[in-house]
Amino acid sequence: KQEVTQIPAALSVPEGENLVLNCSFTDSAIYNLQWFRQDPGKGLTSLLLIQSSQREQTSGRLNASLDKSSGRSTLYIAASQPGDSATYLCAVSPVTSGSRLTFGEGTQLTVNP
Amino acid sequence: GAGVSQTPSNKVTEKGKYVELRCDPISGHTALYWYRQSLGQGPEFLIYFQGTGAADDSGLPNDRFFAVRPEGSVSTLKIQRTERGDSAMYLCASSLLGPQEQFFGPGTRLTVL
């Protein structure tokens, strides 16, 4: 059974810092990995999708990497801003059994002005 | 519409009652997913539709939960004889085809008193 772990569970940084969020998964037979942002009481916003054949994806100040063989992904946020404060979730979809996403528990990020 | 929509945004009901939660996917998306998220946890998969049929319903917790998508677009999640443990955020997502990038709606917050 696939298990996804995110470290740290919570992170507080001053504005302007570069930071890294970590995601690990136990079964490397994945189809893709997706990073999401969730604001309190809201739905999920897709940030980046990495296919299993890719090593990284970039969008603005965000860069996500994938090392499928070691079961790890990182989300790098450059020059953090208070508006980046949210919970960040990673999720993987399996090669088999269709498209169901398995999520980690998230990293709660606070960027202090 | 431009994104996934869910109604109602909030639902408060009494233990033992029946509830229906509705999801309107992005137009043209053939795949639709339901997830449930408890406070402080990542979302957990419930059911996945490809077109009108349930391709994977292995995440439904018991036979009180049922979902339909009769015309391959709008989906309804139905919960019978609600219990306090059913209280959670119910999230719907859609993708163009499975498995591809999933786009989430704002969720329905269900509270069972």
mmCIF file with all atom_site columns, C-alpha atoms in Angstrom:
data_model
loop_
_atom_site.group_PDB
_atom_site.id
_atom_site.type_symbol
_atom_site.label_atom_id
_atom_site.label_alt_id
_atom_site.label_comp_id
_atom_site.label_asym_id
_atom_site.label_entity_id
_atom_site.label_seq_id
_atom_site.pdbx_PDB_ins_code
_atom_site.Cartn_x
_atom_site.Cartn_y
_atom_site.Cartn_z
_atom_site.occupancy
_atom_site.B_iso_or_equiv
_atom_site.pdbx_formal_charge
_atom_site.auth_seq_id
_atom_site.auth_comp_id
_atom_site.auth_asym_id
_atom_site.auth_atom_id
_atom_site.pdbx_PDB_model_num
ATOM 1   C CA . LYS A 1 1   ? 0.000   0.000  0.000   1.00 0.00 ? 1   LYS A CA 1
ATOM 2   C CA . GLN A 1 2   ? 1.374   3.387  -0.997  1.00 0.00 ? 2   GLN A CA 1
ATOM 3   C CA . GLU A 1 3   ? 2.270   5.712  1.868   1.00 0.00 ? 3   GLU A CA 1
ATOM 4   C CA . VAL A 1 4   ? 3.223   9.367  1.450   1.00 0.00 ? 4   VAL A CA 1
ATOM 5   C CA . THR A 1 5   ? 5.083   11.315 4.123   1.00 0.00 ? 5   THR A CA 1
ATOM 6   C CA . GLN A 1 6   ? 5.742   15.042 4.237   1.00 0.00 ? 6   GLN A CA 1
ATOM 7   C CA . ILE A 1 7   ? 8.427   16.672 6.335   1.00 0.00 ? 7   ILE A CA 1
ATOM 8   C CA . PRO A 1 8   ? 8.304   19.018 8.139   1.00 0.00 ? 8   PRO A CA 1
ATOM 9   C CA . ALA A 1 9   ? 4.694   19.063 9.332   1.00 0.00 ? 9   ALA A CA 1
ATOM 10  C CA . ALA A 1 10  ? 4.968   22.801 9.956   1.00 0.00 ? 10  ALA A CA 1
ATOM 11  C CA . LEU A 1 11  ? 7.448   25.485 8.992   1.00 0.00 ? 11  LEU A CA 1
ATOM 12  C CA . SER A 1 12  ? 7.700   29.158 9.899   1.00 0.00 ? 12  SER A CA 1
ATOM 13  C CA . VAL A 1 13  ? 10.120  31.422 8.031   1.00 0.00 ? 13  VAL A CA 1
ATOM 14  C CA . PRO A 1 14  ? 10.757  35.150 7.612   1.00 0.00 ? 14  PRO A CA 1
ATOM 15  C CA . GLU A 1 15  ? 9.743   36.783 4.353   1.00 0.00 ? 15  GLU A CA 1
ATOM 16  C CA . GLY A 1 16  ? 12.337  36.506 1.580   1.00 0.00 ? 16  GLY A CA 1
ATOM 17  C CA . GLU A 1 17  ? 13.767  33.143 2.564   1.00 0.00 ? 17  GLU A CA 1
ATOM 18  C CA . ASN A 1 18  ? 14.191  30.311 0.115   1.00 0.00 ? 18  ASN A CA 1
ATOM 19  C CA . LEU A 1 19  ? 12.742  27.071 1.449   1.00 0.00 ? 19  LEU A CA 1
ATOM 20  C CA . VAL A 1 20  ? 12.371  23.382 0.652   1.00 0.00 ? 20  VAL A CA 1
ATOM 21  C CA . LEU A 1 21  ? 9.437   21.108 1.428   1.00 0.00 ? 21  LEU A CA 1
ATOM 22  C CA . ASN A 1 22  ? 9.983   17.361 1.343   1.00 0.00 ? 22  ASN A CA 1
ATOM 23  C CA . CYS A 1 23  ? 7.758   14.503 0.216   1.00 0.00 ? 23  CYS A CA 1
ATOM 24  C CA . SER A 1 24  ? 8.580   10.797 0.273   1.00 0.00 ? 24  SER A CA 1
ATOM 25  C CA . PHE A 1 25  ? 6.607   7.803  -0.979  1.00 0.00 ? 25  PHE A CA 1
ATOM 26  C CA . THR A 1 26  ? 7.063   4.093  -0.358  1.00 0.00 ? 26  THR A CA 1
ATOM 27  C CA . ASP A 1 27  ? 6.123   2.613  -3.766  1.00 0.00 ? 27  ASP A CA 1
ATOM 28  C CA . SER A 1 28  ? 8.163   3.949  -6.685  1.00 0.00 ? 28  SER A CA 1
ATOM 29  C CA . ALA A 1 29  ? 5.675   2.598  -9.270  1.00 0.00 ? 29  ALA A CA 1
ATOM 30  C CA . ILE A 1 30  ? 3.999   5.957  -9.777  1.00 0.00 ? 30  ILE A CA 1
ATOM 31  C CA . TYR A 1 31  ? 2.455   7.539  -12.862 1.00 0.00 ? 31  TYR A CA 1
ATOM 32  C CA . ASN A 1 32  ? 2.879   11.117 -11.716 1.00 0.00 ? 32  ASN A CA 1
ATOM 33  C CA . LEU A 1 33  ? 3.285   13.335 -8.654  1.00 0.00 ? 33  LEU A CA 1
ATOM 34  C CA . GLN A 1 34  ? 1.330   16.497 -8.006  1.00 0.00 ? 34  GLN A CA 1
ATOM 35  C CA . TRP A 1 35  ? 1.943   19.359 -5.566  1.00 0.00 ? 35  TRP A CA 1
ATOM 36  C CA . PHE A 1 36  ? -1.049  21.312 -4.251  1.00 0.00 ? 36  PHE A CA 1
ATOM 37  C CA . ARG A 1 37  ? -1.657  24.355 -2.116  1.00 0.00 ? 37  ARG A CA 1
ATOM 38  C CA . GLN A 1 38  ? -4.581  24.532 0.315   1.00 0.00 ? 38  GLN A CA 1
ATOM 39  C CA . ASP A 1 39  ? -5.707  27.659 2.138   1.00 0.00 ? 39  ASP A CA 1
ATOM 40  C CA . PRO A 1 40  ? -7.648  27.177 5.407   1.00 0.00 ? 40  PRO A CA 1
ATOM 41  C CA . GLY A 1 41  ? -11.158 25.829 4.809   1.00 0.00 ? 41  GLY A CA 1
ATOM 42  C CA . LYS A 1 42  ? -10.699 25.848 1.040   1.00 0.00 ? 42  LYS A CA 1
ATOM 43  C CA . GLY A 1 43  ? -10.187 23.374 -1.780  1.00 0.00 ? 43  GLY A CA 1
ATOM 44  C CA . LEU A 1 44  ? -6.864  22.389 -3.356  1.00 0.00 ? 44  LEU A CA 1
ATOM 45  C CA . THR A 1 45  ? -5.040  24.438 -5.977  1.00 0.00 ? 45  THR A CA 1
ATOM 46  C CA . SER A 1 46  ? -2.752  22.493 -8.295  1.00 0.00 ? 46  SER A CA 1
ATOM 47  C CA . LEU A 1 47  ? 0.758   23.937 -8.345  1.00 0.00 ? 47  LEU A CA 1
ATOM 48  C CA . LEU A 1 48  ? 2.902   21.514 -10.330 1.00 0.00 ? 48  LEU A CA 1
ATOM 49  C CA . LEU A 1 49  ? 2.543   18.103 -11.966 1.00 0.00 ? 49  LEU A CA 1
ATOM 50  C CA . ILE A 1 50  ? 5.601   15.942 -12.603 1.00 0.00 ? 50  ILE A CA 1
ATOM 51  C CA . GLN A 1 51  ? 5.266   12.905 -14.831 1.00 0.00 ? 51  GLN A CA 1
ATOM 52  C CA . SER A 1 52  ? 7.233   9.839  -13.727 1.00 0.00 ? 52  SER A CA 1
ATOM 53  C CA . SER A 1 53  ? 9.622   10.265 -16.668 1.00 0.00 ? 53  SER A CA 1
ATOM 54  C CA . GLN A 1 54  ? 10.465  13.850 -15.671 1.00 0.00 ? 54  GLN A CA 1
ATOM 55  C CA . ARG A 1 55  ? 13.006  15.076 -13.131 1.00 0.00 ? 55  ARG A CA 1
ATOM 56  C CA . GLU A 1 56  ? 11.628  18.534 -12.403 1.00 0.00 ? 56  GLU A CA 1
ATOM 57  C CA . GLN A 1 57  ? 9.024   21.159 -13.211 1.00 0.00 ? 57  GLN A CA 1
ATOM 58  C CA . THR A 1 58  ? 9.123   24.909 -12.692 1.00 0.00 ? 58  THR A CA 1
ATOM 59  C CA . SER A 1 59  ? 6.416   27.550 -12.373 1.00 0.00 ? 59  SER A CA 1
ATOM 60  C CA . GLY A 1 60  ? 7.425   31.050 -11.384 1.00 0.00 ? 60  GLY A CA 1
ATOM 61  C CA . ARG A 1 61  ? 9.091   30.935 -7.969  1.00 0.00 ? 61  ARG A CA 1
ATOM 62  C CA . LEU A 1 62  ? 8.270   27.235 -7.551  1.00 0.00 ? 62  LEU A CA 1
ATOM 63  C CA . ASN A 1 63  ? 10.439  24.310 -8.587  1.00 0.00 ? 63  ASN A CA 1
ATOM 64  C CA . ALA A 1 64  ? 9.560   20.701 -7.941  1.00 0.00 ? 64  ALA A CA 1
ATOM 65  C CA . SER A 1 65  ? 11.958  17.789 -8.395  1.00 0.00 ? 65  SER A CA 1
ATOM 66  C CA . LEU A 1 66  ? 11.311  14.075 -8.538  1.00 0.00 ? 66  LEU A CA 1
ATOM 67  C CA . ASP A 1 67  ? 13.644  11.180 -7.788  1.00 0.00 ? 67  ASP A CA 1
ATOM 68  C CA . LYS A 1 68  ? 11.400  8.210  -8.453  1.00 0.00 ? 68  LYS A CA 1
ATOM 69  C CA . SER A 1 69  ? 13.966  5.530  -7.649  1.00 0.00 ? 69  SER A CA 1
ATOM 70  C CA . SER A 1 70  ? 14.520  6.872  -4.136  1.00 0.00 ? 70  SER A CA 1
ATOM 71  C CA . GLY A 1 71  ? 10.847  7.760  -3.645  1.00 0.00 ? 71  GLY A CA 1
ATOM 72  C CA . ARG A 1 72  ? 11.369  11.453 -3.022  1.00 0.00 ? 72  ARG A CA 1
ATOM 73  C CA . SER A 1 73  ? 10.191  14.824 -4.263  1.00 0.00 ? 73  SER A CA 1
ATOM 74  C CA . THR A 1 74  ? 11.011  18.333 -3.125  1.00 0.00 ? 74  THR A CA 1
ATOM 75  C CA . LEU A 1 75  ? 9.193   21.608 -3.613  1.00 0.00 ? 75  LEU A CA 1
ATOM 76  C CA . TYR A 1 76  ? 11.493  24.625 -3.646  1.00 0.00 ? 76  TYR A CA 1
ATOM 77  C CA . ILE A 1 77  ? 9.978   28.054 -3.040  1.00 0.00 ? 77  ILE A CA 1
ATOM 78  C CA . ALA A 1 78  ? 12.205  31.015 -3.844  1.00 0.00 ? 78  ALA A CA 1
ATOM 79  C CA . ALA A 1 79  ? 11.976  34.399 -2.155  1.00 0.00 ? 79  ALA A CA 1
ATOM 80  C CA . SER A 1 80  ? 9.008   33.461 0.027   1.00 0.00 ? 80  SER A CA 1
ATOM 81  C CA . GLN A 1 81  ? 6.189   35.968 0.594   1.00 0.00 ? 81  GLN A CA 1
ATOM 82  C CA . PRO A 1 82  ? 3.467   36.206 3.269   1.00 0.00 ? 82  PRO A CA 1
ATOM 83  C CA . GLY A 1 83  ? 0.944   35.261 0.553   1.00 0.00 ? 83  GLY A CA 1
ATOM 84  C CA . ASP A 1 84  ? 2.677   31.871 0.274   1.00 0.00 ? 84  ASP A CA 1
ATOM 85  C CA . SER A 1 85  ? 1.356   30.963 3.730   1.00 0.00 ? 85  SER A CA 1
ATOM 86  C CA . ALA A 1 86  ? -0.799  27.846 3.285   1.00 0.00 ? 86  ALA A CA 1
ATOM 87  C CA . THR A 1 87  ? -0.674  24.073 3.601   1.00 0.00 ? 87  THR A CA 1
ATOM 88  C CA . TYR A 1 88  ? 1.255   22.324 0.845   1.00 0.00 ? 88  TYR A CA 1
ATOM 89  C CA . LEU A 1 89  ? 0.274   18.780 -0.083  1.00 0.00 ? 89  LEU A CA 1
ATOM 90  C CA . CYS A 1 90  ? 1.959   16.280 -2.340  1.00 0.00 ? 90  CYS A CA 1
ATOM 91  C CA . ALA A 1 91  ? 0.132   13.368 -3.921  1.00 0.00 ? 91  ALA A CA 1
ATOM 92  C CA . VAL A 1 92  ? 1.083   10.428 -6.131  1.00 0.00 ? 92  VAL A CA 1
ATOM 93  C CA . SER A 1 93  ? -0.961  8.416  -8.598  1.00 0.00 ? 93  SER A CA 1
ATOM 94  C CA . PRO A 1 94  ? -0.143  4.751  -9.171  1.00 0.00 ? 94  PRO A CA 1
ATOM 95  C CA . VAL A 1 95  ? 0.860   3.089  -12.416 1.00 0.00 ? 95  VAL A CA 1
ATOM 96  C CA . THR A 1 96  ? -1.834  0.506  -11.819 1.00 0.00 ? 96  THR A CA 1
ATOM 97  C CA . SER A 1 97  ? -5.431  0.910  -10.665 1.00 0.00 ? 97  SER A CA 1
ATOM 98  C CA . GLY A 1 98  ? -6.146  4.129  -12.498 1.00 0.00 ? 98  GLY A CA 1
ATOM 99  C CA . SER A 1 99  ? -5.879  7.580  -11.164 1.00 0.00 ? 99  SER A CA 1
ATOM 100 C CA . ARG A 1 100 ? -6.554  7.662  -7.447  1.00 0.00 ? 100 ARG A CA 1
ATOM 101 C CA . LEU A 1 101 ? -4.231  10.081 -5.666  1.00 0.00 ? 101 LEU A CA 1
ATOM 102 C CA . THR A 1 102 ? -2.572  9.158  -2.392  1.00 0.00 ? 102 THR A CA 1
ATOM 103 C CA . PHE A 1 103 ? -1.810  12.261 -0.341  1.00 0.00 ? 103 PHE A CA 1
ATOM 104 C CA . GLY A 1 104 ? 0.628   13.150 2.379   1.00 0.00 ? 104 GLY A CA 1
ATOM 105 C CA . GLU A 1 105 ? -0.605  14.999 5.449   1.00 0.00 ? 105 GLU A CA 1
ATOM 106 C CA . GLY A 1 106 ? 0.849   18.280 4.265   1.00 0.00 ? 106 GLY A CA 1
ATOM 107 C CA . THR A 1 107 ? 3.306   20.911 5.426   1.00 0.00 ? 107 THR A CA 1
ATOM 108 C CA . GLN A 1 108 ? 1.770   23.995 7.014   1.00 0.00 ? 108 GLN A CA 1
ATOM 109 C CA . LEU A 1 109 ? 3.864   26.979 5.922   1.00 0.00 ? 109 LEU A CA 1
ATOM 110 C CA . THR A 1 110 ? 3.819   30.384 7.603   1.00 0.00 ? 110 THR A CA 1
ATOM 111 C CA . VAL A 1 111 ? 5.807   33.224 6.044   1.00 0.00 ? 111 VAL A CA 1
ATOM 112 C CA . ASN A 1 112 ? 6.198   36.100 8.459   1.00 0.00 ? 112 ASN A CA 1
ATOM 113 C CA . PRO A 1 113 ? 6.443   39.693 7.168   1.00 0.00 ? 113 PRO A CA 1
ATOM 114 C CA . GLY B 2 1   ? -17.865 27.130 -15.798 1.00 0.00 ? 1   GLY B CA 1
ATOM 115 C CA . ALA B 2 2   ? -14.141 27.636 -15.674 1.00 0.00 ? 2   ALA B CA 1
ATOM 116 C CA . GLY B 2 3   ? -13.445 25.364 -12.714 1.00 0.00 ? 3   GLY B CA 1
ATOM 117 C CA . VAL B 2 4   ? -14.905 22.547 -10.660 1.00 0.00 ? 4   VAL B CA 1
ATOM 118 C CA . SER B 2 5   ? -17.888 23.648 -8.598  1.00 0.00 ? 5   SER B CA 1
ATOM 119 C CA . GLN B 2 6   ? -19.459 21.969 -5.583  1.00 0.00 ? 6   GLN B CA 1
ATOM 120 C CA . THR B 2 7   ? -22.739 22.579 -3.827  1.00 0.00 ? 7   THR B CA 1
ATOM 121 C CA . PRO B 2 8   ? -23.588 23.206 -1.111  1.00 0.00 ? 8   PRO B CA 1
ATOM 122 C CA . SER B 2 9   ? -20.458 24.801 0.327   1.00 0.00 ? 9   SER B CA 1
ATOM 123 C CA . ASN B 2 10  ? -21.623 23.899 3.831   1.00 0.00 ? 10  ASN B CA 1
ATOM 124 C CA . LYS B 2 11  ? -24.106 21.308 5.012   1.00 0.00 ? 11  LYS B CA 1
ATOM 125 C CA . VAL B 2 12  ? -25.213 20.783 8.599   1.00 0.00 ? 12  VAL B CA 1
ATOM 126 C CA . THR B 2 13  ? -27.399 17.777 9.284   1.00 0.00 ? 13  THR B CA 1
ATOM 127 C CA . GLU B 2 14  ? -28.516 15.594 12.160  1.00 0.00 ? 14  GLU B CA 1
ATOM 128 C CA . LYS B 2 15  ? -27.335 12.082 12.850  1.00 0.00 ? 15  LYS B CA 1
ATOM 129 C CA . GLY B 2 16  ? -29.354 9.555  10.876  1.00 0.00 ? 16  GLY B CA 1
ATOM 130 C CA . LYS B 2 17  ? -30.371 11.913 8.070   1.00 0.00 ? 17  LYS B CA 1
ATOM 131 C CA . TYR B 2 18  ? -29.695 11.500 4.348   1.00 0.00 ? 18  TYR B CA 1
ATOM 132 C CA . VAL B 2 19  ? -27.514 13.998 2.446   1.00 0.00 ? 19  VAL B CA 1
ATOM 133 C CA . GLU B 2 20  ? -26.551 14.611 -1.162  1.00 0.00 ? 20  GLU B CA 1
ATOM 134 C CA . LEU B 2 21  ? -23.452 16.498 -2.260  1.00 0.00 ? 21  LEU B CA 1
ATOM 135 C CA . ARG B 2 22  ? -23.129 17.723 -5.837  1.00 0.00 ? 22  ARG B CA 1
ATOM 136 C CA . CYS B 2 23  ? -20.089 18.189 -8.077  1.00 0.00 ? 23  CYS B CA 1
ATOM 137 C CA . ASP B 2 24  ? -19.916 19.936 -11.459 1.00 0.00 ? 24  ASP B CA 1
ATOM 138 C CA . PRO B 2 25  ? -16.621 19.071 -13.181 1.00 0.00 ? 25  PRO B CA 1
ATOM 139 C CA . ILE B 2 26  ? -14.725 21.143 -15.704 1.00 0.00 ? 26  ILE B CA 1
ATOM 140 C CA . SER B 2 27  ? -16.498 20.921 -19.050 1.00 0.00 ? 27  SER B CA 1
ATOM 141 C CA . GLY B 2 28  ? -15.078 18.135 -21.196 1.00 0.00 ? 28  GLY B CA 1
ATOM 142 C CA . HIS B 2 29  ? -13.346 16.310 -18.345 1.00 0.00 ? 29  HIS B CA 1
ATOM 143 C CA . THR B 2 30  ? -14.226 12.643 -18.508 1.00 0.00 ? 30  THR B CA 1
ATOM 144 C CA . ALA B 2 31  ? -12.671 11.619 -15.190 1.00 0.00 ? 31  ALA B CA 1
ATOM 145 C CA . LEU B 2 32  ? -14.210 12.643 -11.850 1.00 0.00 ? 32  LEU B CA 1
ATOM 146 C CA . TYR B 2 33  ? -13.035 11.859 -8.319  1.00 0.00 ? 33  TYR B CA 1
ATOM 147 C CA . TRP B 2 34  ? -14.387 12.200 -4.803  1.00 0.00 ? 34  TRP B CA 1
ATOM 148 C CA . TYR B 2 35  ? -12.123 12.547 -1.767  1.00 0.00 ? 35  TYR B CA 1
ATOM 149 C CA . ARG B 2 36  ? -12.780 13.098 1.934   1.00 0.00 ? 36  ARG B CA 1
ATOM 150 C CA . GLN B 2 37  ? -10.548 15.208 4.155   1.00 0.00 ? 37  GLN B CA 1
ATOM 151 C CA . SER B 2 38  ? -10.605 15.259 7.936   1.00 0.00 ? 38  SER B CA 1
ATOM 152 C CA . LEU B 2 39  ? -9.146  18.194 9.834   1.00 0.00 ? 39  LEU B CA 1
ATOM 153 C CA . GLY B 2 40  ? -5.361  18.213 9.764   1.00 0.00 ? 40  GLY B CA 1
ATOM 154 C CA . GLN B 2 41  ? -5.144  15.261 7.380   1.00 0.00 ? 41  GLN B CA 1
ATOM 155 C CA . GLY B 2 42  ? -4.546  14.849 3.672   1.00 0.00 ? 42  GLY B CA 1
ATOM 156 C CA . PRO B 2 43  ? -7.517  13.974 1.442   1.00 0.00 ? 43  PRO B CA 1
ATOM 157 C CA . GLU B 2 44  ? -8.463  10.286 1.165   1.00 0.00 ? 44  GLU B CA 1
ATOM 158 C CA . PHE B 2 45  ? -9.768  8.754  -2.033  1.00 0.00 ? 45  PHE B CA 1
ATOM 159 C CA . LEU B 2 46  ? -13.406 7.635  -2.145  1.00 0.00 ? 46  LEU B CA 1
ATOM 160 C CA . ILE B 2 47  ? -14.415 6.912  -5.756  1.00 0.00 ? 47  ILE B CA 1
ATOM 161 C CA . TYR B 2 48  ? -13.344 7.536  -9.356  1.00 0.00 ? 48  TYR B CA 1
ATOM 162 C CA . PHE B 2 49  ? -15.605 7.785  -12.422 1.00 0.00 ? 49  PHE B CA 1
ATOM 163 C CA . GLN B 2 50  ? -14.514 7.432  -16.020 1.00 0.00 ? 50  GLN B CA 1
ATOM 164 C CA . GLY B 2 51  ? -17.521 8.682  -17.966 1.00 0.00 ? 51  GLY B CA 1
ATOM 165 C CA . THR B 2 52  ? -20.718 7.373  -16.417 1.00 0.00 ? 52  THR B CA 1
ATOM 166 C CA . GLY B 2 53  ? -19.241 4.327  -14.732 1.00 0.00 ? 53  GLY B CA 1
ATOM 167 C CA . ALA B 2 54  ? -17.446 3.969  -11.415 1.00 0.00 ? 54  ALA B CA 1
ATOM 168 C CA . ALA B 2 55  ? -13.996 2.713  -12.408 1.00 0.00 ? 55  ALA B CA 1
ATOM 169 C CA . ASP B 2 56  ? -12.812 2.404  -8.811  1.00 0.00 ? 56  ASP B CA 1
ATOM 170 C CA . ASP B 2 57  ? -15.057 2.621  -5.731  1.00 0.00 ? 57  ASP B CA 1
ATOM 171 C CA . SER B 2 58  ? -12.685 0.878  -3.349  1.00 0.00 ? 58  SER B CA 1
ATOM 172 C CA . GLY B 2 59  ? -12.348 3.955  -1.135  1.00 0.00 ? 59  GLY B CA 1
ATOM 173 C CA . LEU B 2 60  ? -16.002 4.138  -0.118  1.00 0.00 ? 60  LEU B CA 1
ATOM 174 C CA . PRO B 2 61  ? -15.958 3.362  3.618   1.00 0.00 ? 61  PRO B CA 1
ATOM 175 C CA . ASN B 2 62  ? -19.201 1.351  3.780   1.00 0.00 ? 62  ASN B CA 1
ATOM 176 C CA . ASP B 2 63  ? -22.517 0.800  2.021   1.00 0.00 ? 63  ASP B CA 1
ATOM 177 C CA . ARG B 2 64  ? -23.998 4.017  3.430   1.00 0.00 ? 64  ARG B CA 1
ATOM 178 C CA . PHE B 2 65  ? -21.957 5.874  0.812   1.00 0.00 ? 65  PHE B CA 1
ATOM 179 C CA . PHE B 2 66  ? -22.968 5.853  -2.843  1.00 0.00 ? 66  PHE B CA 1
ATOM 180 C CA . ALA B 2 67  ? -22.140 8.049  -5.829  1.00 0.00 ? 67  ALA B CA 1
ATOM 181 C CA . VAL B 2 68  ? -23.609 8.445  -9.311  1.00 0.00 ? 68  VAL B CA 1
ATOM 182 C CA . ARG B 2 69  ? -22.740 10.206 -12.531 1.00 0.00 ? 69  ARG B CA 1
ATOM 183 C CA . PRO B 2 70  ? -25.653 9.329  -14.819 1.00 0.00 ? 70  PRO B CA 1
ATOM 184 C CA . GLU B 2 71  ? -24.783 11.502 -17.822 1.00 0.00 ? 71  GLU B CA 1
ATOM 185 C CA . GLY B 2 72  ? -21.018 11.553 -17.502 1.00 0.00 ? 72  GLY B CA 1
ATOM 186 C CA . SER B 2 73  ? -20.877 15.113 -16.218 1.00 0.00 ? 73  SER B CA 1
ATOM 187 C CA . VAL B 2 74  ? -22.420 16.118 -12.861 1.00 0.00 ? 74  VAL B CA 1
ATOM 188 C CA . SER B 2 75  ? -21.891 13.698 -9.990  1.00 0.00 ? 75  SER B CA 1
ATOM 189 C CA . THR B 2 76  ? -23.752 13.293 -6.713  1.00 0.00 ? 76  THR B CA 1
ATOM 190 C CA . LEU B 2 77  ? -22.309 11.727 -3.576  1.00 0.00 ? 77  LEU B CA 1
ATOM 191 C CA . LYS B 2 78  ? -25.064 10.295 -1.397  1.00 0.00 ? 78  LYS B CA 1
ATOM 192 C CA . ILE B 2 79  ? -24.694 9.428  2.284   1.00 0.00 ? 79  ILE B CA 1
ATOM 193 C CA . GLN B 2 80  ? -27.438 7.521  4.086   1.00 0.00 ? 80  GLN B CA 1
ATOM 194 C CA . ARG B 2 81  ? -28.018 7.382  7.848   1.00 0.00 ? 81  ARG B CA 1
ATOM 195 C CA . THR B 2 82  ? -25.276 9.924  8.520   1.00 0.00 ? 82  THR B CA 1
ATOM 196 C CA . GLU B 2 83  ? -23.033 9.477  11.546  1.00 0.00 ? 83  GLU B CA 1
ATOM 197 C CA . ARG B 2 84  ? -20.970 12.036 13.453  1.00 0.00 ? 84  ARG B CA 1
ATOM 198 C CA . GLY B 2 85  ? -17.833 10.399 12.059  1.00 0.00 ? 85  GLY B CA 1
ATOM 199 C CA . ASP B 2 86  ? -18.915 11.399 8.549   1.00 0.00 ? 86  ASP B CA 1
ATOM 200 C CA . SER B 2 87  ? -18.189 15.040 9.402   1.00 0.00 ? 87  SER B CA 1
ATOM 201 C CA . ALA B 2 88  ? -15.415 16.170 7.056   1.00 0.00 ? 88  ALA B CA 1
ATOM 202 C CA . MET B 2 89  ? -14.627 18.227 3.971   1.00 0.00 ? 89  MET B CA 1
ATOM 203 C CA . TYR B 2 90  ? -15.758 16.410 0.832   1.00 0.00 ? 90  TYR B CA 1
ATOM 204 C CA . LEU B 2 91  ? -13.688 17.321 -2.208  1.00 0.00 ? 91  LEU B CA 1
ATOM 205 C CA . CYS B 2 92  ? -14.407 16.671 -5.857  1.00 0.00 ? 92  CYS B CA 1
ATOM 206 C CA . ALA B 2 93  ? -11.814 16.754 -8.642  1.00 0.00 ? 93  ALA B CA 1
ATOM 207 C CA . SER B 2 94  ? -11.832 16.238 -12.385 1.00 0.00 ? 94  SER B CA 1
ATOM 208 C CA . SER B 2 95  ? -9.246  15.538 -15.074 1.00 0.00 ? 95  SER B CA 1
ATOM 209 C CA . LEU B 2 96  ? -9.336  15.453 -18.850 1.00 0.00 ? 96  LEU B CA 1
ATOM 210 C CA . LEU B 2 97  ? -8.566  11.747 -18.862 1.00 0.00 ? 97  LEU B CA 1
ATOM 211 C CA . GLY B 2 98  ? -7.353  9.534  -16.072 1.00 0.00 ? 98  GLY B CA 1
ATOM 212 C CA . PRO B 2 99  ? -4.600  9.670  -14.920 1.00 0.00 ? 99  PRO B CA 1
ATOM 213 C CA . GLN B 2 100 ? -3.747  13.283 -15.602 1.00 0.00 ? 100 GLN B CA 1
ATOM 214 C CA . GLU B 2 101 ? -3.568  16.493 -13.623 1.00 0.00 ? 101 GLU B CA 1
ATOM 215 C CA . GLN B 2 102 ? -6.496  16.709 -11.257 1.00 0.00 ? 102 GLN B CA 1
ATOM 216 C CA . PHE B 2 103 ? -8.299  19.978 -10.595 1.00 0.00 ? 103 PHE B CA 1
ATOM 217 C CA . PHE B 2 104 ? -10.198 20.336 -7.354  1.00 0.00 ? 104 PHE B CA 1
ATOM 218 C CA . GLY B 2 105 ? -13.368 22.152 -6.392  1.00 0.00 ? 105 GLY B CA 1
ATOM 219 C CA . PRO B 2 106 ? -13.810 24.292 -3.253  1.00 0.00 ? 106 PRO B CA 1
ATOM 220 C CA . GLY B 2 107 ? -15.289 21.395 -1.290  1.00 0.00 ? 107 GLY B CA 1
ATOM 221 C CA . THR B 2 108 ? -18.400 20.819 0.795   1.00 0.00 ? 108 THR B CA 1
ATOM 222 C CA . ARG B 2 109 ? -17.983 21.038 4.559   1.00 0.00 ? 109 ARG B CA 1
ATOM 223 C CA . LEU B 2 110 ? -20.317 18.422 6.080   1.00 0.00 ? 110 LEU B CA 1
ATOM 224 C CA . THR B 2 111 ? -21.145 18.605 9.777   1.00 0.00 ? 111 THR B CA 1
ATOM 225 C CA . VAL B 2 112 ? -23.230 15.870 11.380  1.00 0.00 ? 112 VAL B CA 1
ATOM 226 C CA . LEU B 2 113 ? -24.634 16.867 14.765  1.00 0.00 ? 113 LEU B CA 1
#
